[in-house]
Every structure is written in structure tokens, then in C-alpha cells.
Coordinates of C-alpha atoms and ligand atoms in Angstrom, one line a residue:
X1 CA 18.7 -1.2 -9.6
X2 CA 18.3 2.0 -11.7
X3 CA 15.6 2.5 -14.3
X4 CA 15.9 4.4 -17.6
X5 CA 15.4 7.7 -15.8
X6 CA 18.1 7.0 -13.2
X7 CA 15.7 6.4 -10.4
X8 CA 16.9 3.8 -7.8
X9 CA 14.1 1.2 -7.7
X10 CA 14.5 -0.8 -4.5
X11 CA 11.0 -1.2 -3.1
X12 CA 8.6 -4.1 -4.0
X13 CA 5.0 -4.3 -3.0
X14 CA 3.7 -7.8 -3.1
X15 CA -0.1 -8.4 -3.2
X16 CA -0.6 -12.0 -1.9
X17 CA -4.3 -12.1 -2.3
X18 CA -7.2 -10.3 -4.0
X19 CA -9.6 -11.4 -1.2
X20 CA -10.6 -9.3 1.7
X21 CA -12.8 -9.3 4.8
X22 CA -14.0 -5.7 4.1
X23 CA -15.9 -4.1 1.2
X24 CA -14.5 -0.6 1.1
X25 CA -16.6 1.3 -1.3
X26 CA -13.7 2.8 -3.2
X27 CA -11.8 -0.5 -3.5
X28 CA -13.9 -3.7 -3.8
X29 CA -17.6 -2.9 -2.9
X30 CA -18.8 -6.0 -4.8
X31 CA -16.6 -8.3 -2.7
X32 CA -15.6 -11.6 -4.2
X33 CA -17.6 -11.1 -7.4
X34 CA -14.6 -11.5 -9.6
X35 CA -12.3 -13.3 -7.2
X36 CA -9.4 -15.3 -8.6
X37 CA -9.2 -19.0 -8.6
X38 CA -6.7 -20.3 -6.1
X39 CA -4.6 -21.7 -8.9
X40 CA -4.3 -18.3 -10.5
X41 CA -2.6 -16.8 -7.4
X42 CA 1.1 -17.4 -6.9
X43 CA 2.1 -19.9 -4.3
X44 CA 4.3 -18.6 -1.5
X45 CA 7.3 -20.5 -2.9
X46 CA 6.8 -18.7 -6.2
X47 CA 6.6 -15.3 -4.5
X48 CA 9.7 -16.1 -2.4
X49 CA 11.7 -17.2 -5.5
X50 CA 10.8 -13.9 -7.2
X51 CA 11.5 -11.8 -4.1
X52 CA 14.9 -13.5 -4.0
X53 CA 15.6 -12.3 -7.5
X54 CA 14.5 -8.8 -6.6
X55 CA 16.8 -8.9 -3.6
X56 CA 19.7 -9.9 -5.9
X57 CA 18.7 -6.9 -8.1
X58 CA 19.3 -4.6 -5.1
X59 CA 15.7 -4.4 -3.7
X60 CA 15.8 -3.5 0.1
X61 CA 12.2 -2.9 1.0
X62 CA 9.4 -5.4 0.8
X63 CA 5.7 -4.8 1.6
X64 CA 3.1 -7.4 1.8
X65 CA -0.4 -6.2 0.8
X66 CA -3.6 -7.4 -0.9
X67 CA -6.7 -7.6 -0.8
X68 CA -6.3 -8.1 2.9
X69 CA -2.9 -9.9 3.3
X70 CA -3.8 -11.3 6.7
X71 CA -6.8 -13.3 5.4
X72 CA -4.4 -15.5 3.4
X73 CA -3.4 -18.6 5.4
X74 CA 0.3 -18.5 6.4
X75 CA 0.9 -14.9 5.7
X76 CA 3.1 -14.9 8.8
X77 CA 5.4 -17.5 7.4
X78 CA 5.7 -15.5 4.2
X79 CA 6.8 -12.5 6.2
X80 CA 9.4 -14.7 7.9
X81 CA 10.6 -15.9 4.5
X82 CA 11.0 -12.4 3.2
X83 CA 12.9 -11.4 6.3
X84 CA 15.4 -14.1 5.5
X85 CA 16.3 -12.6 2.1
X86 CA 19.9 -11.3 2.4
X87 CA 19.1 -7.8 1.1
X88 CA 15.8 -7.2 2.9
X89 CA 16.3 -4.2 5.1
X90 CA 12.6 -3.9 5.9
X91 CA 9.6 -6.1 5.6
X92 CA 6.3 -4.3 6.2
X93 CA 2.6 -5.0 5.8
X94 CA -0.4 -2.9 4.8
X95 CA -3.5 -4.2 6.5
X96 CA -7.0 -3.2 7.6
X97 CA -5.9 -4.4 11.0
X98 CA -9.0 -6.6 11.6
X99 CA -6.8 -9.8 12.2
X100 CA -3.8 -7.9 13.6
X101 CA -4.7 -8.3 17.3
X102 CA -4.6 -12.1 16.9
X103 CA -1.6 -12.2 14.6
X104 CA 0.6 -9.5 15.9
X105 CA 2.7 -11.7 18.2
X106 CA 3.4 -14.2 15.4
X107 CA 4.2 -11.4 13.0
X108 CA 6.6 -9.9 15.5
X109 CA 8.2 -13.3 15.9
X110 CA 8.5 -13.5 12.1
X111 CA 10.4 -10.3 12.1
X112 CA 7.8 -7.8 10.7
X113 CA 9.3 -4.3 10.9
X114 CA 6.3 -2.1 10.3
X115 CA 2.6 -2.1 9.7
X116 CA 0.5 0.5 7.9
X117 CA -3.0 0.2 9.1
X118 CA -5.9 1.6 7.1
X119 CA -8.5 3.5 9.1
X120 CA -10.5 6.2 7.2
X121 CA -12.6 7.3 10.2
X122 CA -13.3 6.7 13.8
X123 CA -17.0 7.4 13.4
X124 CA -18.8 4.0 13.6
X125 CA -21.6 4.9 11.2
X126 CA -19.3 6.3 8.6
X127 CA -16.9 3.4 9.0
X128 CA -19.8 1.0 8.3
X129 CA -20.8 3.1 5.2
X130 CA -17.2 3.1 3.9
X131 CA -16.2 -0.4 4.7
X132 CA -19.4 -2.1 3.8
X133 CA -19.6 -4.1 7.0
X134 CA -20.7 -3.1 10.6
X135 CA -18.3 -0.9 12.5
X136 CA -14.7 -2.3 12.5
X137 CA -13.0 0.7 14.2
X138 CA -12.6 -0.9 17.7
X139 CA -11.1 -4.1 16.1
X140 CA -8.7 -2.1 13.9
X141 CA -7.6 0.0 16.8
X142 CA -7.0 -3.0 19.0
X143 CA -5.0 -4.6 16.2
X144 CA -2.9 -1.4 15.9
X145 CA -2.3 -1.2 19.6
X146 CA -1.3 -4.9 19.8
X147 CA 1.3 -4.4 17.1
X148 CA 2.6 -1.2 18.6
X149 CA 3.0 -2.8 22.1
X150 CA 5.2 -5.4 20.5
X151 CA 7.5 -2.8 19.0
X152 CA 6.2 -3.1 15.4
X153 CA 6.4 0.4 13.9
X154 CA 2.8 1.4 13.1
X155 CA 1.3 4.2 11.0
X156 CA -2.4 4.9 10.2
X157 CA -3.5 5.6 6.7
X158 CA -6.7 7.3 5.8
X159 CA -8.0 8.0 2.3
X160 CA -9.1 11.6 1.8
X161 CA -12.7 10.8 0.9
X162 CA -14.9 13.9 0.8
X163 CA -17.0 12.6 3.7
X164 CA -14.1 12.0 6.1
X165 CA -13.5 15.8 6.5
X166 CA -15.2 15.7 9.9
X167 CA -13.2 12.6 10.9
X168 CA -9.8 14.4 10.6
X169 CA -9.9 15.7 14.2
X170 CA -10.6 12.2 15.5
X171 CA -7.9 10.6 13.4
X172 CA -5.4 13.2 14.6
X173 CA -6.0 12.1 18.2
X174 CA -3.8 9.1 17.3
X175 CA -1.0 11.4 16.3
X176 CA -1.4 13.1 19.8
X177 CA -0.8 9.6 21.2
X178 CA 2.4 9.2 19.1
X179 CA 1.1 7.3 16.1
X180 CA 1.9 8.8 12.7
X181 CA -1.3 9.5 10.7
X182 CA -1.1 9.8 6.9
X183 CA -3.7 11.1 4.6
X184 CA -3.8 9.7 1.1
X185 CA -5.5 11.3 -1.8
X186 CA -8.1 9.2 -3.5
X187 CA -6.7 7.8 -6.7
X188 CA -8.8 7.3 -9.8
X189 CA -8.1 3.5 -10.0
X190 CA -11.0 1.0 -9.9
X191 CA -13.9 2.2 -7.8
X192 CA -11.8 5.2 -6.8
X193 CA -12.9 6.8 -10.0
X194 CA -16.5 6.8 -8.9
X195 CA -15.8 8.2 -5.5
X196 CA -15.2 11.8 -4.4
X197 CA -12.1 13.0 -2.5
X198 CA -10.5 16.1 -1.2
X199 CA -7.1 17.4 -2.2
X200 CA -4.1 17.4 0.0
X201 CA -4.2 21.2 0.0
X202 CA -7.7 21.1 1.5
X203 CA -6.7 18.6 4.0
X204 CA -3.7 20.6 5.1
X205 CA -5.9 23.7 5.6
X206 CA -8.3 21.6 7.7
X207 CA -5.4 20.4 9.8
X208 CA -4.0 23.9 10.1
X209 CA -7.4 25.0 11.4
X210 CA -7.0 22.5 14.3
X211 CA -3.2 22.8 14.8
X212 CA -2.2 26.3 13.6
X213 CA 1.5 25.6 14.2
X214 CA 1.6 22.7 11.8
X215 CA 4.6 22.9 9.5
X216 CA 6.4 20.8 7.0
X217 CA 9.5 18.9 8.1
X218 CA 12.3 17.6 6.0
X219 CA 13.5 14.0 6.0
X220 CA 12.0 10.7 5.3
X221 CA 10.0 8.4 7.6
X222 CA 10.0 5.0 5.8
X223 CA 10.5 4.1 2.2
X224 CA 7.4 5.9 0.8
X225 CA 6.5 9.2 -0.8
X226 CA 4.8 10.9 2.1
X227 CA 5.5 14.5 3.0
X228 CA 5.5 15.1 6.8
X229 CA 4.2 17.9 9.0
X230 CA 4.6 18.5 12.7
X231 CA 2.9 20.4 15.5
X232 CA 4.0 21.0 19.0
X233 CA 0.7 19.6 20.1
X234 CA 1.1 16.3 18.3
X235 CA 3.5 13.6 19.5
X236 CA 3.9 12.1 16.0
X237 CA 4.0 13.6 12.5
X238 CA 1.2 13.9 10.1
X239 CA 1.8 12.6 6.6
X240 CA 0.4 13.6 3.2
X241 CA 0.5 11.3 0.2
X242 CA -0.7 13.3 -2.7
X243 CA 0.0 11.3 -5.8
X244 CA -2.8 13.1 -7.6
X245 CA -2.2 16.8 -6.9
X246 CA 1.5 16.7 -6.4
X247 CA 3.1 14.2 -8.7
X248 CA 6.2 12.7 -7.0
X249 CA 7.1 10.3 -9.8
X250 CA 10.7 11.6 -10.2
X251 CA 11.4 10.1 -6.8
X252 CA 9.3 6.9 -7.2
X253 CA 11.3 3.9 -6.0
X254 CA 8.7 1.1 -6.2
X255 CA 7.2 -1.6 -8.4
X256 CA 4.3 -3.9 -7.7
X257 CA 3.8 -7.6 -8.0
X258 CA 0.1 -8.6 -8.2
X259 CA -1.3 -11.8 -6.7
X260 CA -1.2 -13.5 -10.1
X261 CA 2.4 -12.6 -10.5
X262 CA 2.2 -9.6 -12.8
X263 CA 5.1 -7.2 -12.3
X264 CA 3.7 -3.7 -12.6
X265 CA 6.2 -0.8 -12.9
X266 CA 3.5 1.9 -12.5
X267 CA 0.1 1.9 -10.8
X268 CA -1.9 3.5 -13.5
X269 CA -0.8 1.6 -16.6
X270 CA -1.6 -1.9 -17.7
X271 CA 2.0 -2.2 -18.7
X272 CA 4.0 -5.0 -17.1
X273 CA 5.1 -8.6 -17.4
X274 CA 3.2 -11.7 -16.4
X275 CA 5.7 -13.8 -14.5
X276 CA 3.5 -16.8 -13.7
X277 CA 3.8 -18.4 -17.1
X278 CA 7.6 -18.1 -16.9
X279 CA 7.7 -19.5 -13.4
X280 CA 5.4 -22.3 -14.2
X281 CA 7.2 -23.3 -17.4
X282 CA 10.6 -23.9 -15.9
X283 CA 12.3 -20.5 -16.6
X284 CA 15.7 -20.3 -14.9
X285 CA 16.6 -17.6 -12.4
X286 CA 18.7 -15.9 -15.1
X287 CA 15.8 -15.8 -17.5
X288 CA 13.5 -14.4 -14.8
X289 CA 16.1 -11.8 -13.8
X290 CA 16.4 -10.5 -17.4
X291 CA 12.7 -10.2 -17.8
X292 CA 12.3 -8.4 -14.4
X293 CA 15.3 -6.2 -15.1
X294 CA 14.0 -5.0 -18.4
X295 CA 10.5 -4.4 -17.0
X296 CA 11.9 -2.2 -14.2
X297 CA 14.2 -0.4 -16.6
X298 CA 11.1 0.5 -18.7
X299 CA 9.2 2.0 -15.7
X300 CA 7.1 4.9 -17.1
X301 CA 8.4 8.3 -16.4
X302 CA 5.2 9.4 -14.6
X303 CA 1.6 8.5 -13.9
X304 CA -1.3 10.1 -15.8
X305 CA -3.8 10.9 -13.0
X306 CA -4.2 14.4 -14.5
X307 CA -5.8 12.8 -17.6
X308 CA -7.7 9.8 -16.6
X309 CA -8.5 8.9 -20.2
X310 CA -4.8 7.8 -20.3
X311 CA -5.2 5.4 -17.4
X312 CA -4.9 1.9 -19.0
X313 CA -5.1 -0.1 -15.7
X314 CA -8.6 -1.5 -15.3
X315 CA -7.9 -3.7 -12.3
X316 CA -9.3 -2.9 -8.9
X317 CA -7.0 -1.6 -6.2
X318 CA -7.6 -4.9 -4.2
X319 CA -6.2 -6.7 -7.2
X320 CA -3.1 -4.5 -7.4
X321 CA -2.4 -4.0 -3.8
X322 CA -2.6 -0.3 -3.4
Ligands
SAM1 N1 -6.4 -4.4 2.8 C1 -5.3 -3.7 3.1 C2 -5.6 -2.3 3.6 O1 -6.7 -1.9 3.4 O2 -4.8 -1.7 4.2 C3 -4.2 -3.6 2.0 C4 -4.7 -3.5 0.6 S1 -5.5 -1.9 0.3 C5 -5.8 -2.0 -1.4 C6 -4.0 -0.8 0.4 C7 -4.3 0.6 0.6 O3 -4.9 1.2 -0.6 C8 -5.3 1.0 1.7 O4 -4.7 1.9 2.6 C9 -6.5 1.5 1.0 O5 -7.2 2.5 1.8 C10 -5.8 2.1 -0.2 N2 -6.7 2.4 -1.4 C11 -7.6 1.5 -2.0 N3 -8.2 2.1 -3.0 C12 -7.6 3.4 -3.1 C13 -7.8 4.5 -4.0 N4 -8.7 4.4 -5.0 N5 -7.1 5.6 -3.8 C14 -6.2 5.7 -2.8 N6 -6.0 4.7 -1.9 C15 -6.7 3.5 -2.1
SF4_2 FE1 -10.1 -4.6 1.7 FE2 -8.1 -2.9 1.9 FE3 -9.7 -2.8 -0.2 FE4 -10.6 -2.1 2.1 S1 -9.0 -1.1 1.0 S2 -11.7 -3.5 0.6 S3 -9.6 -3.4 3.5 S4 -8.3 -4.4 0.3

């Protein structure tokens, strides 16, 4: 459906849990300190009912995220249920990959189309410092390889933290091997405000130093906002997602559903509608549709990362789903 500014909104990110098996320092370094009660988190039937309404509203792309989505029991069945929605053209997951080696065959069977796998560095010591647990790089890479072998489309996502500069060459080795690698600017949400990142422009310069023929290419790969670059020496494109330094809000096509059932039309504002009370008090599909439609219609024109005093979202990224 279209919002007030004429943008076609057809992409829903669903955070199925606020829990995680890592403690990334820019996301949830304090672990389960403020973890939700199980009863606060929507049941899968509730998510599926809502996803069905989004599908009726013309949503085509669904992404399962978290916290770490694969730590929630039966995440695979949830993927299968999303795939059965009549309008679902793609169902994807964003994961740290730790449980992917084990779950990739079942996810493939469930119909998962794509997996974005978060890997900020291949340096074991830096990985431990970022993720807050001993080196997980081999496990993440095995998970990615398992998914890839089964024909699930995989991409690597790395957050442009100041201290991953030296990791960029190692991460680009994956692009040499045919895996798209995307660099995401650190966003000032949650603990991201306390960390330090580099801009996309700095990252592109670093990449150009390694691959002088790197050049921007037109066209989309997937349903997100990444800009892509190619080099004759790389078998896959390199993506840049620079929400902070290069606002792409005029082409934003997404809304988010948190694990507690809050529909969030924009990452940086607290604005949104709590759907759990409606779901749990017997609201009809028509009533839910109207509430959802009007929340999407009122999607803010743009984010306010250039003036962080305007950010009204106080949740952590693990609670929102990234
Ligand atoms: N646990 C899964 C994972 O790490 O892929 C899914 C949830 S995680 C919140 C989703 C994505 O958000 C990850 O790629 C993570 O690196 C990214 N992320 C978390 N905090 C961020 C921040 N402040 N700025 C930019 N990206 C962030
Ligand atoms: Fe967990 Fe993902 Fe957050 Fe890291 S970024 S702590 S893997 S939810």
C-alpha cells in the first residue's frame, strides 16, 4: 500500500524475539538484563495472523529478525507459515549465523529464500571484543556456507565500526568467492549511540584502495536500500547501506513489527501502534487492518539521524530487529 508521501510500502520486518546468543557491544552488550517475559512476546499464531493482514495490504517481502531469530524455538515453522501467505514473494532472515549450520536444511525445506548473515570481522580477537563471546567467526562462516550450498541466497552484513577498518580486506575475500558483502553505517540507536563508526565515504575510499576499479552499478539486489559496487576482481558486488550519511527515506519501503507486536513505521521514532492489546482483546481482521493501514499511511517522511536529539526511539536494536 502507499503511504502519505506516495511511497509503496511492501516490506515487513518481524522481530520474533529480543533474545540473542551474542552480546554485540553496539546492540545488547548487557544481554538479557531487560529481557521480555515470554507472555509479552507475540505467539507465532499472532504474528502469522498479522502477516496475513499485511499480505492483504499488498506486502510482498517478509524478513524474520530479532534478537537472534534462530534462538526462538520453531523459527523454521514460522518461516514456512510466512511462505504460505498468498502475497509473499520473498521470505528472508537476518541472523548472526551461529545456528545456521544446524538449521539450514530445515529452513531450505521451509522455503527460506535468503539469509543476511551478520559478520563484522574475520579477526578472532576483534570478533570476541565486538560480539562479547569467544570467537564465533568459524561457526558463522560454516552457517553461511551451509545455507549457500543449499541454494539459499546469502549476503554478509558488516557494521562500519571504527575498529573494523582493518577487517575490510578480509571481509572482501568473501566477495571474491561470490558472496555479496554489505557495509552498514552504525546507526545512533540504542548502544549504537555510544559506539564509533566510519562513514560510507571512508569505507568506499578504503575499498577503492584495495580494488581501484570499484565502481557503482545500477539496479537492485533484493528489497533493501543498499547501493552496490563492482570490481572485475570480485565475483560478487559490494553493498553500502548508509542510512546516516546518505538519507534514502524517499525510497523507503519498510515497516517493522517488534516482538511485542508494536508496528513501527520508522526506525528512529517511538511512533507506532501496539497491536498486542487489539489482538488479545478480540479485534476483528477489519479492525486490525484499519489500524495497520493508518499507521503505515502516517509513516514519517524521513529519519532524524542528523539530529540525534530528535530520536524518540529508546529501544535497543535487538528489541526492534535492526
Ligand atoms: N541477530 C541478528 C543479526 O545480528 O543479524 C538479527 C538482529 S540484529 C539487531 C540485525 C542487524 O542489525 C545486524 O546486522 C546488526 O549488525 C545490525 N545492527 C545492530 N545494531 C546496529 C546499529 N546501531 N547500527 C547499525 N546496525 C546495527
Ligand atoms: Fe544479537 Fe544480532 Fe544484536 Fe549481535 S546484532 S547482539 S547477534 S541481535
